[in-house]
mmCIF file of C-alpha atoms in Angstrom:
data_model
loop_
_atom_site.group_PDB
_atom_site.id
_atom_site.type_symbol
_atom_site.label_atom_id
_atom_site.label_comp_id
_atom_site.label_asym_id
_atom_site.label_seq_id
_atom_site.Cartn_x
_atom_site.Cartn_y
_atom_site.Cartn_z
ATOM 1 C CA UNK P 779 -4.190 -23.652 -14.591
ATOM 2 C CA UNK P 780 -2.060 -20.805 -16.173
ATOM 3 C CA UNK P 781 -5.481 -18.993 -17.063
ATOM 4 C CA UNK P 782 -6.336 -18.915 -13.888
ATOM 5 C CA UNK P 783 -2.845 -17.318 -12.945
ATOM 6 C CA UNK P 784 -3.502 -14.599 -14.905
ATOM 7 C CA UNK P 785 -6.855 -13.978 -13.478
ATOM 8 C CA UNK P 786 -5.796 -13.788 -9.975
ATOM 9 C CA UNK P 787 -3.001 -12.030 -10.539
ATOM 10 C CA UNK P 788 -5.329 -9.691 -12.389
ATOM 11 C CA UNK P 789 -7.639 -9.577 -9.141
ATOM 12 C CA UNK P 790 -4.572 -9.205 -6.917
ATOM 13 C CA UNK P 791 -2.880 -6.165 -8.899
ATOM 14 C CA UNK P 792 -7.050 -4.167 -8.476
ATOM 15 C CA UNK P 793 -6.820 -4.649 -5.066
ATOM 16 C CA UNK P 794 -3.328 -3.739 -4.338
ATOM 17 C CA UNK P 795 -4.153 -0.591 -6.056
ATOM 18 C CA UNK P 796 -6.832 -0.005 -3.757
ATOM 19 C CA UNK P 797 -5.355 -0.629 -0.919
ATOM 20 C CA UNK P 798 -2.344 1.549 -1.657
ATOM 21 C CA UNK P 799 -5.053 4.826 -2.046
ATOM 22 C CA UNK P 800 -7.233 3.762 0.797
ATOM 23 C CA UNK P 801 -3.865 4.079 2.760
ATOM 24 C CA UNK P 802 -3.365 7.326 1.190
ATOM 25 C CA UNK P 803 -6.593 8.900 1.635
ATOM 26 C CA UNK P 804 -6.538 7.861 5.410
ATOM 27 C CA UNK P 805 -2.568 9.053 5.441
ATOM 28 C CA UNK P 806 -3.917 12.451 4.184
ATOM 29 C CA UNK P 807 -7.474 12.779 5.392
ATOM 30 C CA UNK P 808 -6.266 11.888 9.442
ATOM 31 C CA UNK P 809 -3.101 14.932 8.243
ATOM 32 C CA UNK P 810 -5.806 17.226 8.240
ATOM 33 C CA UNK P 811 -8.122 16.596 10.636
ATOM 34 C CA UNK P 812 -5.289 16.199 13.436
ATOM 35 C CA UNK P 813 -4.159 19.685 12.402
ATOM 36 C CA UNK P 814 -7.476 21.333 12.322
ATOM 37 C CA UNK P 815 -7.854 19.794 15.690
ATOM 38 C CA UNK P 816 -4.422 20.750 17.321
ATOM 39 C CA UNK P 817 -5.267 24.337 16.340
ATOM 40 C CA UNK P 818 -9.264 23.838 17.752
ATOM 41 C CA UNK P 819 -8.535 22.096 20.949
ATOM 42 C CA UNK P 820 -4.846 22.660 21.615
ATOM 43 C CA UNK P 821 -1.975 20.972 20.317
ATOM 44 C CA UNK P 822 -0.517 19.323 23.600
ATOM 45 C CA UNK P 823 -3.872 17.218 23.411
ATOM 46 C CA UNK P 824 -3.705 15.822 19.123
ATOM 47 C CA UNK P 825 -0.433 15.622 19.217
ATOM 48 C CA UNK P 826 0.183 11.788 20.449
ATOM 49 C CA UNK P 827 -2.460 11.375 16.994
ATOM 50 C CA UNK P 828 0.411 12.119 14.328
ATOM 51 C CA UNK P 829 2.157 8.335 14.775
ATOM 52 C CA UNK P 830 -1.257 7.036 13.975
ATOM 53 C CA UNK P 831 -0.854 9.245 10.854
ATOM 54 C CA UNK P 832 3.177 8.106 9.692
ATOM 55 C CA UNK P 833 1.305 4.722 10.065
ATOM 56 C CA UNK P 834 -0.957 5.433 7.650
ATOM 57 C CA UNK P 835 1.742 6.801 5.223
ATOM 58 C CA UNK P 836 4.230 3.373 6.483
ATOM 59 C CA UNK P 837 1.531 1.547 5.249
ATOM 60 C CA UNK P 838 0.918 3.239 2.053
ATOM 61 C CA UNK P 839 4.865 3.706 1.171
ATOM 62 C CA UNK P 840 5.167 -0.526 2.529
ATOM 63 C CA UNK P 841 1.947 -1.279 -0.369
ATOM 64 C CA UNK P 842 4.188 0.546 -3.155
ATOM 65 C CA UNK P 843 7.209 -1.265 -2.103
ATOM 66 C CA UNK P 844 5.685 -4.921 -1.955
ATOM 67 C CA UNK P 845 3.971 -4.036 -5.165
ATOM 68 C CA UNK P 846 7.236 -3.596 -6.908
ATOM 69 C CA UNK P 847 8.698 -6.225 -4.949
ATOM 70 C CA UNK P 848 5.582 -8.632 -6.359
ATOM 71 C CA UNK P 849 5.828 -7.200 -10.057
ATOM 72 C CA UNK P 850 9.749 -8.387 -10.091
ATOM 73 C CA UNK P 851 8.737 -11.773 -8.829
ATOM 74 C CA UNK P 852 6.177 -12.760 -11.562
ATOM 75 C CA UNK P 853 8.874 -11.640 -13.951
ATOM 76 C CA UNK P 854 11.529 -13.779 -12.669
ATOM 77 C CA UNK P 855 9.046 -16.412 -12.163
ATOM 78 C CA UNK P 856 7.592 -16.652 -15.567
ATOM 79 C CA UNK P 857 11.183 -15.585 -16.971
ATOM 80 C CA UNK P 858 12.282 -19.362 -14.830
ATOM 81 C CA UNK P 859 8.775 -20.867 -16.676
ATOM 82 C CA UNK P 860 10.301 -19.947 -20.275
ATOM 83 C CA UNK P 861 13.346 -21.193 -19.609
ATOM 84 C CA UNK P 862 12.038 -24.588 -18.208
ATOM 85 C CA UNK P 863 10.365 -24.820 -21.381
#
């Protein structure tokens, strides 16, 4: 059963990775294209568009955080497996 730990935790860690750039492409791809279009179309119409882009960033900035937060708890976990051992 401990293999198979390691395996999903293996699978888990690739897609939190993934996750945390997809959030950062979107962060900075919707940046870019709200500016463009503020300075295109006017910027008292794109401007209610920038929370949807702190979101983005929230969400990458929240997927670092937990990722951290995760990488501590499989080290206290598997410190508390030793020591039950």
């Amino acid at each position: 059963p401990y293999g198979s730990f390691k395996f999903k935790e293996r699978r888990m860690n690739t897609y939190n990775k993934i996750m945390k750039l997809i959030w950062l492409l979107i962060g900075i791809v919707m940046f870019i294209a709200v500016t463009v279009m503020c300075f295109i179309d006017g910027f008292e119409k794109w401007v209610f568009y920038y929370p949807l882009v702190l979101l983005a960033f929230g969400m990458y900035f929240f997927k670092v955080w937990m990722m951290k937060r995760m990488e501590k708890h499989i080290e206290y976990m598997s410190k508390k497996e030793k020591e039950r051992i």
